[in-house]
Amino acid sequence: RRAAVQAQQRAEDARRTVSIETGMQNSALAVVLAGAAGLPPAAKLPGAISATIHSIMGSVLARRWRRQMPTIPRRPAPVFERVAWSGSAFPKK
């Protein structure tokens, strides 16, 4: 329950990233477990296909979501005064 509350508080972009990454990790885990269990190589195939599909879907969704995001105007970087060792606001030339 606590994890569900924390997930709702995350920003939408973080939730999207976590969902894609979790799917890819689950696919990789399926491949590793199939190999560790001594199963035939064909048992690794569903996990490998799933990982490939997650990679493609993740790229497609990332591109789509990026195009849907509103553009945020950037603020200019703050300009700080340089303080010379002499203590004046501007260094001597």
GROMACS .gro file of N, CA, C and O in nm:
model
  372
    1ARG      N    1   0.082  -0.119   0.000
    1ARG     CA    2   0.000   0.000   0.000
    1ARG      C    3   0.087   0.125   0.000
    1ARG      O    4   0.057   0.222  -0.067
    2ARG      N    5   0.193   0.122   0.076
    2ARG     CA    6   0.282   0.239   0.083
    2ARG      C    7   0.346   0.265  -0.053
    2ARG      O    8   0.361   0.379  -0.094
    3ALA      N    9   0.384   0.158  -0.121
    3ALA     CA   10   0.445   0.173  -0.253
    3ALA      C   11   0.348   0.236  -0.352
    3ALA      O   12   0.386   0.316  -0.436
    4ALA      N   13   0.220   0.202  -0.339
    4ALA     CA   14   0.119   0.258  -0.428
    4ALA      C   15   0.104   0.408  -0.405
    4ALA      O   16   0.091   0.485  -0.500
    5VAL      N   17   0.109   0.450  -0.281
    5VAL     CA   18   0.098   0.593  -0.249
    5VAL      C   19   0.219   0.668  -0.302
    5VAL      O   20   0.206   0.776  -0.360
    6GLN      N   21   0.337   0.609  -0.285
    6GLN     CA   22   0.458   0.674  -0.335
    6GLN      C   23   0.457   0.682  -0.486
    6GLN      O   24   0.501   0.781  -0.544
    7ALA      N   25   0.406   0.580  -0.552
    7ALA     CA   26   0.400   0.581  -0.699
    7ALA      C   27   0.308   0.691  -0.750
    7ALA      O   28   0.335   0.752  -0.853
    8GLN      N   29   0.200   0.717  -0.677
    8GLN     CA   30   0.108   0.823  -0.719
    8GLN      C   31   0.170   0.960  -0.703
    8GLN      O   32   0.134   1.053  -0.775
    9GLN      N   33   0.263   0.973  -0.611
    9GLN     CA   34   0.324   1.102  -0.586
    9GLN      C   35   0.436   1.133  -0.685
    9GLN      O   36   0.477   1.247  -0.698
   10ARG      N   37   0.486   1.032  -0.752
   10ARG     CA   38   0.594   1.055  -0.848
   10ARG      C   39   0.543   1.133  -0.968
   10ARG      O   40   0.427   1.127  -1.005
   11ALA      N   41   0.634   1.199  -1.030
   11ALA     CA   42   0.598   1.272  -1.152
   11ALA      C   43   0.565   1.170  -1.261
   11ALA      O   44   0.610   1.056  -1.259
   12GLU      N   45   0.486   1.212  -1.355
   12GLU     CA   46   0.441   1.121  -1.461
   12GLU      C   47   0.558   1.065  -1.541
   12GLU      O   48   0.559   0.947  -1.576
   13ASP      N   49   0.657   1.145  -1.569
   13ASP     CA   50   0.770   1.096  -1.648
   13ASP      C   51   0.848   0.989  -1.574
   13ASP      O   52   0.894   0.891  -1.633
   14ALA      N   53   0.859   1.002  -1.444
   14ALA     CA   54   0.929   0.901  -1.365
   14ALA      C   55   0.850   0.771  -1.363
   14ALA      O   56   0.908   0.662  -1.373
   15ARG      N   57   0.718   0.780  -1.354
   15ARG     CA   58   0.636   0.659  -1.355
   15ARG      C   59   0.646   0.587  -1.488
   15ARG      O   60   0.653   0.465  -1.494
   16ARG      N   61   0.650   0.662  -1.596
   16ARG     CA   62   0.663   0.600  -1.728
   16ARG      C   63   0.798   0.529  -1.740
   16ARG      O   64   0.805   0.416  -1.790
   17THR      N   65   0.902   0.593  -1.696
   17THR     CA   66   1.035   0.534  -1.703
   17THR      C   67   1.042   0.406  -1.621
   17THR      O   68   1.095   0.304  -1.667
   18VAL      N   69   0.988   0.410  -1.501
   18VAL     CA   70   0.992   0.292  -1.414
   18VAL      C   71   0.912   0.177  -1.475
   18VAL      O   72   0.955   0.062  -1.469
   19SER      N   73   0.799   0.205  -1.535
   19SER     CA   74   0.717   0.098  -1.592
   19SER      C   75   0.788   0.029  -1.707
   19SER      O   76   0.787  -0.094  -1.717
   20ILE      N   77   0.853   0.105  -1.794
   20ILE     CA   78   0.925   0.045  -1.906
   20ILE      C   79   1.046  -0.032  -1.855
   20ILE      O   80   1.072  -0.146  -1.898
   21GLU      N   81   1.119   0.025  -1.763
   21GLU     CA   82   1.238  -0.040  -1.709
   21GLU      C   83   1.203  -0.169  -1.635
   21GLU      O   84   1.274  -0.270  -1.646
   22THR      N   85   1.096  -0.169  -1.561
   22THR     CA   86   1.055  -0.289  -1.488
   22THR      C   87   1.020  -0.402  -1.585
   22THR      O   88   1.058  -0.517  -1.563
   23GLY      N   89   0.951  -0.370  -1.691
   23GLY     CA   90   0.919  -0.472  -1.791
   23GLY      C   91   1.043  -0.531  -1.854
   23GLY      O   92   1.052  -0.653  -1.876
   24MET      N   93   1.141  -0.447  -1.883
   24MET     CA   94   1.265  -0.496  -1.943
   24MET      C   95   1.342  -0.584  -1.844
   24MET      O   96   1.400  -0.686  -1.883
   25GLN      N   97   1.344  -0.546  -1.719
   25GLN     CA   98   1.415  -0.626  -1.619
   25GLN      C   99   1.346  -0.761  -1.599
   25GLN      O  100   1.413  -0.863  -1.582
   26ASN      N  101   1.214  -0.763  -1.601
   26ASN     CA  102   1.142  -0.889  -1.588
   26ASN      C  103   1.172  -0.981  -1.705
   26ASN      O  104   1.185  -1.102  -1.688
   27SER      N  105   1.184  -0.926  -1.824
   27SER     CA  106   1.217  -1.006  -1.941
   27SER      C  107   1.357  -1.065  -1.928
   27SER      O  108   1.378  -1.183  -1.958
   28ALA      N  109   1.451  -0.984  -1.884
   28ALA     CA  110   1.587  -1.033  -1.866
   28ALA      C  111   1.592  -1.140  -1.757
   28ALA      O  112   1.665  -1.239  -1.769
   29LEU      N  113   1.516  -1.121  -1.652
   29LEU     CA  114   1.511  -1.220  -1.544
   29LEU      C  115   1.458  -1.354  -1.595
   29LEU      O  116   1.507  -1.460  -1.556
   30ALA      N  117   1.360  -1.350  -1.684
   30ALA     CA  118   1.305  -1.474  -1.740
   30ALA      C  119   1.412  -1.550  -1.817
   30ALA      O  120   1.423  -1.672  -1.807
   31VAL      N  121   1.495  -1.477  -1.892
   31VAL     CA  122   1.603  -1.542  -1.968
   31VAL      C  123   1.705  -1.603  -1.873
   31VAL      O  124   1.748  -1.718  -1.890
   32VAL      N  125   1.744  -1.530  -1.771
   32VAL     CA  126   1.845  -1.579  -1.676
   32VAL      C  127   1.794  -1.700  -1.599
   32VAL      O  128   1.865  -1.799  -1.581
   33LEU      N  129   1.670  -1.694  -1.552
   33LEU     CA  130   1.614  -1.806  -1.477
   33LEU      C  131   1.599  -1.931  -1.563
   33LEU      O  132   1.622  -2.043  -1.516
   34ALA      N  133   1.562  -1.913  -1.688
   34ALA     CA  134   1.550  -2.029  -1.778
   34ALA      C  135   1.686  -2.096  -1.798
   34ALA      O  136   1.696  -2.219  -1.801
   35GLY      N  137   1.790  -2.014  -1.808
   35GLY     CA  138   1.925  -2.070  -1.823
   35GLY      C  139   1.974  -2.134  -1.696
   35GLY      O  140   2.038  -2.240  -1.698
   36ALA      N  141   1.945  -2.074  -1.582
   36ALA     CA  142   1.993  -2.127  -1.454
   36ALA      C  143   1.920  -2.256  -1.416
   36ALA      O  144   1.975  -2.339  -1.345
   37ALA      N  145   1.799  -2.272  -1.463
   37ALA     CA  146   1.722  -2.392  -1.430
   37ALA      C  147   1.762  -2.510  -1.516
   37ALA      O  148   1.711  -2.621  -1.496
   38GLY      N  149   1.850  -2.488  -1.612
   38GLY     CA  150   1.895  -2.596  -1.697
   38GLY      C  151   1.793  -2.635  -1.803
   38GLY      O  152   1.798  -2.747  -1.854
   39LEU      N  153   1.705  -2.546  -1.836
   39LEU     CA  154   1.603  -2.574  -1.938
   39LEU      C  155   1.665  -2.565  -2.076
   39LEU      O  156   1.771  -2.505  -2.095
   40PRO      N  157   1.600  -2.622  -2.175
   40PRO     CA  158   1.655  -2.613  -2.311
   40PRO      C  159   1.659  -2.468  -2.358
   40PRO      O  160   1.585  -2.382  -2.308
   41PRO      N  161   1.747  -2.439  -2.455
   41PRO     CA  162   1.760  -2.301  -2.503
   41PRO      C  163   1.629  -2.237  -2.550
   41PRO      O  164   1.613  -2.116  -2.541
   42ALA      N  165   1.537  -2.318  -2.599
   42ALA     CA  166   1.410  -2.263  -2.646
   42ALA      C  167   1.330  -2.200  -2.532
   42ALA      O  168   1.245  -2.114  -2.556
   43ALA      N  169   1.359  -2.237  -2.407
   43ALA     CA  170   1.287  -2.180  -2.293
   43ALA      C  171   1.326  -2.034  -2.270
   43ALA      O  172   1.252  -1.959  -2.207
   44LYS      N  173   1.441  -1.994  -2.322
   44LYS     CA  174   1.485  -1.855  -2.309
   44LYS      C  175   1.418  -1.765  -2.412
   44LYS      O  176   1.420  -1.643  -2.398
   45LEU      N  177   1.361  -1.823  -2.514
   45LEU     CA  178   1.306  -1.746  -2.625
   45LEU      C  179   1.195  -1.648  -2.585
   45LEU      O  180   1.200  -1.533  -2.627
   46PRO      N  181   1.095  -1.687  -2.504
   46PRO     CA  182   0.992  -1.588  -2.468
   46PRO      C  183   1.047  -1.465  -2.397
   46PRO      O  184   1.005  -1.352  -2.424
   47GLY      N  185   1.143  -1.487  -2.306
   47GLY     CA  186   1.203  -1.372  -2.238
   47GLY      C  187   1.281  -1.283  -2.332
   47GLY      O  188   1.279  -1.160  -2.322
   48ALA      N  189   1.353  -1.345  -2.427
   48ALA     CA  190   1.431  -1.268  -2.524
   48ALA      C  191   1.339  -1.187  -2.616
   48ALA      O  192   1.367  -1.070  -2.647
   49ILE      N  193   1.231  -1.250  -2.659
   49ILE     CA  194   1.135  -1.178  -2.746
   49ILE      C  195   1.071  -1.064  -2.668
   49ILE      O  196   1.056  -0.953  -2.720
   50SER      N  197   1.037  -1.089  -2.544
   50SER     CA  198   0.975  -0.985  -2.461
   50SER      C  199   1.071  -0.868  -2.441
   50SER      O  200   1.029  -0.751  -2.447
   51ALA      N  201   1.198  -0.896  -2.417
   51ALA     CA  202   1.296  -0.788  -2.399
   51ALA      C  203   1.310  -0.705  -2.526
   51ALA      O  204   1.319  -0.581  -2.521
   52THR      N  205   1.309  -0.771  -2.640
   52THR     CA  206   1.318  -0.699  -2.768
   52THR      C  207   1.195  -0.611  -2.789
   52THR      O  208   1.207  -0.494  -2.828
   53ILE      N  209   1.078  -0.665  -2.761
   53ILE     CA  210   0.955  -0.587  -2.778
   53ILE      C  211   0.953  -0.469  -2.681
   53ILE      O  212   0.913  -0.358  -2.719
   54HIS      N  213   1.000  -0.490  -2.557
   54HIS     CA  214   1.004  -0.378  -2.461
   54HIS      C  215   1.099  -0.269  -2.509
   54HIS      O  216   1.072  -0.150  -2.491
   55SER      N  217   1.210  -0.307  -2.568
   55SER     CA  218   1.305  -0.207  -2.618
   55SER      C  219   1.242  -0.124  -2.730
   55SER      O  220   1.253  -0.001  -2.732
   56ILE      N  221   1.177  -0.190  -2.822
   56ILE     CA  222   1.113  -0.119  -2.933
   56ILE      C  223   0.998  -0.032  -2.883
   56ILE      O  224   0.988   0.086  -2.918
   57MET      N  225   0.911  -0.090  -2.800
   57MET     CA  226   0.798  -0.014  -2.748
   57MET      C  227   0.843   0.104  -2.663
   57MET      O  228   0.785   0.213  -2.669
   58GLY      N  229   0.950   0.083  -2.584
   58GLY     CA  230   1.001   0.192  -2.501
   58GLY      C  231   1.049   0.309  -2.585
   58GLY      O  232   1.022   0.425  -2.554
   59SER      N  233   1.118   0.278  -2.694
   59SER     CA  234   1.167   0.385  -2.782
   59SER      C  235   1.053   0.458  -2.851
   59SER      O  236   1.052   0.581  -2.861
   60VAL      N  237   0.955   0.381  -2.899
   60VAL     CA  238   0.840   0.442  -2.967
   60VAL      C  239   0.760   0.529  -2.870
   60VAL      O  240   0.723   0.642  -2.902
   61LEU      N  241   0.734   0.476  -2.751
   61LEU     CA  242   0.657   0.554  -2.653
   61LEU      C  243   0.732   0.677  -2.606
   61LEU      O  244   0.672   0.783  -2.587
   62ALA      N  245   0.863   0.666  -2.587
   62ALA     CA  246   0.941   0.782  -2.544
   62ALA      C  247   0.933   0.893  -2.649
   62ALA      O  248   0.917   1.011  -2.614
   63ARG      N  249   0.943   0.856  -2.776
   63ARG     CA  250   0.933   0.956  -2.882
   63ARG      C  251   0.794   1.019  -2.884
   63ARG      O  252   0.780   1.141  -2.895
   64ARG      N  253   0.693   0.935  -2.871
   64ARG     CA  254   0.555   0.986  -2.872
   64ARG      C  255   0.529   1.078  -2.754
   64ARG      O  256   0.470   1.185  -2.768
   65TRP      N  257   0.569   1.034  -2.635
   65TRP     CA  258   0.546   1.117  -2.516
   65TRP      C  259   0.623   1.246  -2.522
   65TRP      O  260   0.577   1.350  -2.475
   66ARG      N  261   0.743   1.242  -2.580
   66ARG     CA  262   0.821   1.366  -2.590
   66ARG      C  263   0.752   1.467  -2.680
   66ARG      O  264   0.753   1.587  -2.654
   67ARG      N  265   0.692   1.420  -2.788
   67ARG     CA  266   0.621   1.511  -2.878
   67ARG      C  267   0.494   1.566  -2.815
   67ARG      O  268   0.449   1.673  -2.851
   68GLN      N  269   0.435   1.492  -2.723
   68GLN     CA  270   0.312   1.536  -2.658
   68GLN      C  271   0.338   1.632  -2.543
   68GLN      O  272   0.246   1.702  -2.501
   69MET      N  273   0.460   1.635  -2.493
   69MET     CA  274   0.490   1.720  -2.378
   69MET      C  275   0.483   1.866  -2.418
   69MET      O  276   0.529   1.904  -2.525
   70PRO      N  277   0.426   1.948  -2.332
   70PRO     CA  278   0.426   2.092  -2.361
   70PRO      C  279   0.568   2.147  -2.350
   70PRO      O  280   0.648   2.100  -2.270
   71THR      N  281   0.597   2.243  -2.433
   71THR     CA  282   0.730   2.304  -2.425
   71THR      C  283   0.735   2.398  -2.306
   71THR      O  284   0.642   2.476  -2.282
   72ILE      N  285   0.839   2.390  -2.233
   72ILE     CA  286   0.857   2.473  -2.115
   72ILE      C  287   0.958   2.581  -2.148
   72ILE      O  288   1.070   2.550  -2.190
   73PRO      N  289   0.920   2.707  -2.136
   73PRO     CA  290   1.016   2.812  -2.167
   73PRO      C  291   1.133   2.808  -2.068
   73PRO      O  292   1.114   2.789  -1.948
   74ARG      N  293   1.250   2.821  -2.122
   74ARG     CA  294   1.369   2.817  -2.037
   74ARG      C  295   1.403   2.957  -1.988
   74ARG      O  296   1.394   3.054  -2.061
   75ARG      N  297   1.442   2.960  -1.862
   75ARG     CA  298   1.486   3.087  -1.805
   75ARG      C  299   1.633   3.106  -1.835
   75ARG      O  300   1.708   3.008  -1.841
   76PRO      N  301   1.676   3.228  -1.853
   76PRO     CA  302   1.819   3.247  -1.873
   76PRO      C  303   1.895   3.213  -1.745
   76PRO      O  304   1.843   3.226  -1.635
   77ALA      N  305   2.015   3.167  -1.762
   77ALA     CA  306   2.097   3.132  -1.647
   77ALA      C  307   2.126   3.258  -1.565
   77ALA      O  308   2.143   3.366  -1.621
   78PRO      N  309   2.129   3.246  -1.433
   78PRO     CA  310   2.156   3.365  -1.351
   78PRO      C  311   2.299   3.415  -1.374
   78PRO      O  312   2.391   3.337  -1.397
   79VAL      N  313   2.311   3.545  -1.371
   79VAL     CA  314   2.442   3.607  -1.389
   79VAL      C  315   2.490   3.651  -1.252
   79VAL      O  316   2.423   3.726  -1.182
   80PHE      N  317   2.604   3.600  -1.213
   80PHE     CA  318   2.660   3.635  -1.084
   80PHE      C  319   2.775   3.732  -1.101
   80PHE      O  320   2.850   3.723  -1.198
   81GLU      N  321   2.787   3.821  -1.008
   81GLU     CA  322   2.900   3.914  -1.012
   81GLU      C  323   3.027   3.840  -0.972
   81GLU      O  324   3.025   3.754  -0.885
   82ARG      N  325   3.133   3.875  -1.040
   82ARG     CA  326   3.261   3.817  -1.002
   82ARG      C  327   3.324   3.905  -0.895
   82ARG      O  328   3.329   4.026  -0.908
   83VAL      N  329   3.368   3.842  -0.793
   83VAL     CA  330   3.432   3.917  -0.685
   83VAL      C  331   3.580   3.888  -0.689
   83VAL      O  332   3.622   3.774  -0.681
   84ALA      N  333   3.657   3.992  -0.706
   84ALA     CA  334   3.803   3.977  -0.712
   84ALA      C  335   3.857   3.962  -0.571
   84ALA      O  336   3.792   3.993  -0.473
   85TRP      N  337   3.977   3.914  -0.563
   85TRP     CA  338   4.040   3.898  -0.432
   85TRP      C  339   4.054   4.031  -0.360
   85TRP      O  340   4.062   4.036  -0.239
   86SER      N  341   4.053   4.139  -0.435
   86SER     CA  342   4.065   4.269  -0.372
   86SER      C  343   3.939   4.310  -0.299
   86SER      O  344   3.940   4.405  -0.221
   87GLY      N  345   3.830   4.235  -0.324
   87GLY     CA  346   3.706   4.266  -0.254
   87GLY      C  347   3.613   4.351  -0.334
   87GLY      O  348   3.500   4.371  -0.295
   88SER      N  349   3.657   4.401  -0.450
   88SER     CA  350   3.567   4.484  -0.531
   88SER      C  351   3.476   4.391  -0.611
   88SER      O  352   3.505   4.274  -0.633
   89ALA      N  353   3.365   4.445  -0.658
   89ALA     CA  354   3.268   4.366  -0.733
   89ALA      C  355   3.320   4.324  -0.869
   89ALA      O  356   3.279   4.223  -0.923
   90PHE      N  357   3.409   4.404  -0.926
   90PHE     CA  358   3.461   4.373  -1.059
   90PHE      C  359   3.613   4.370  -1.054
   90PHE      O  360   3.676   4.457  -0.996
   91PRO      N  361   3.673   4.267  -1.116
   91PRO     CA  362   3.819   4.258  -1.112
   91PRO      C  363   3.885   4.369  -1.194
   91PRO      O  364   3.829   4.417  -1.291
   92LYS      N  365   4.003   4.409  -1.151
   92LYS     CA  366   4.075   4.511  -1.223
   92LYS      C  367   4.138   4.448  -1.348
   92LYS      O  368   4.179   4.335  -1.347
   93LYS      N  369   4.144   4.525  -1.455
   93LYS     CA  370   4.202   4.475  -1.579
   93LYS      C  371   4.348   4.508  -1.588
   93LYS      O  372   4.399   4.597  -1.537
   0.00000   0.00000   0.00000
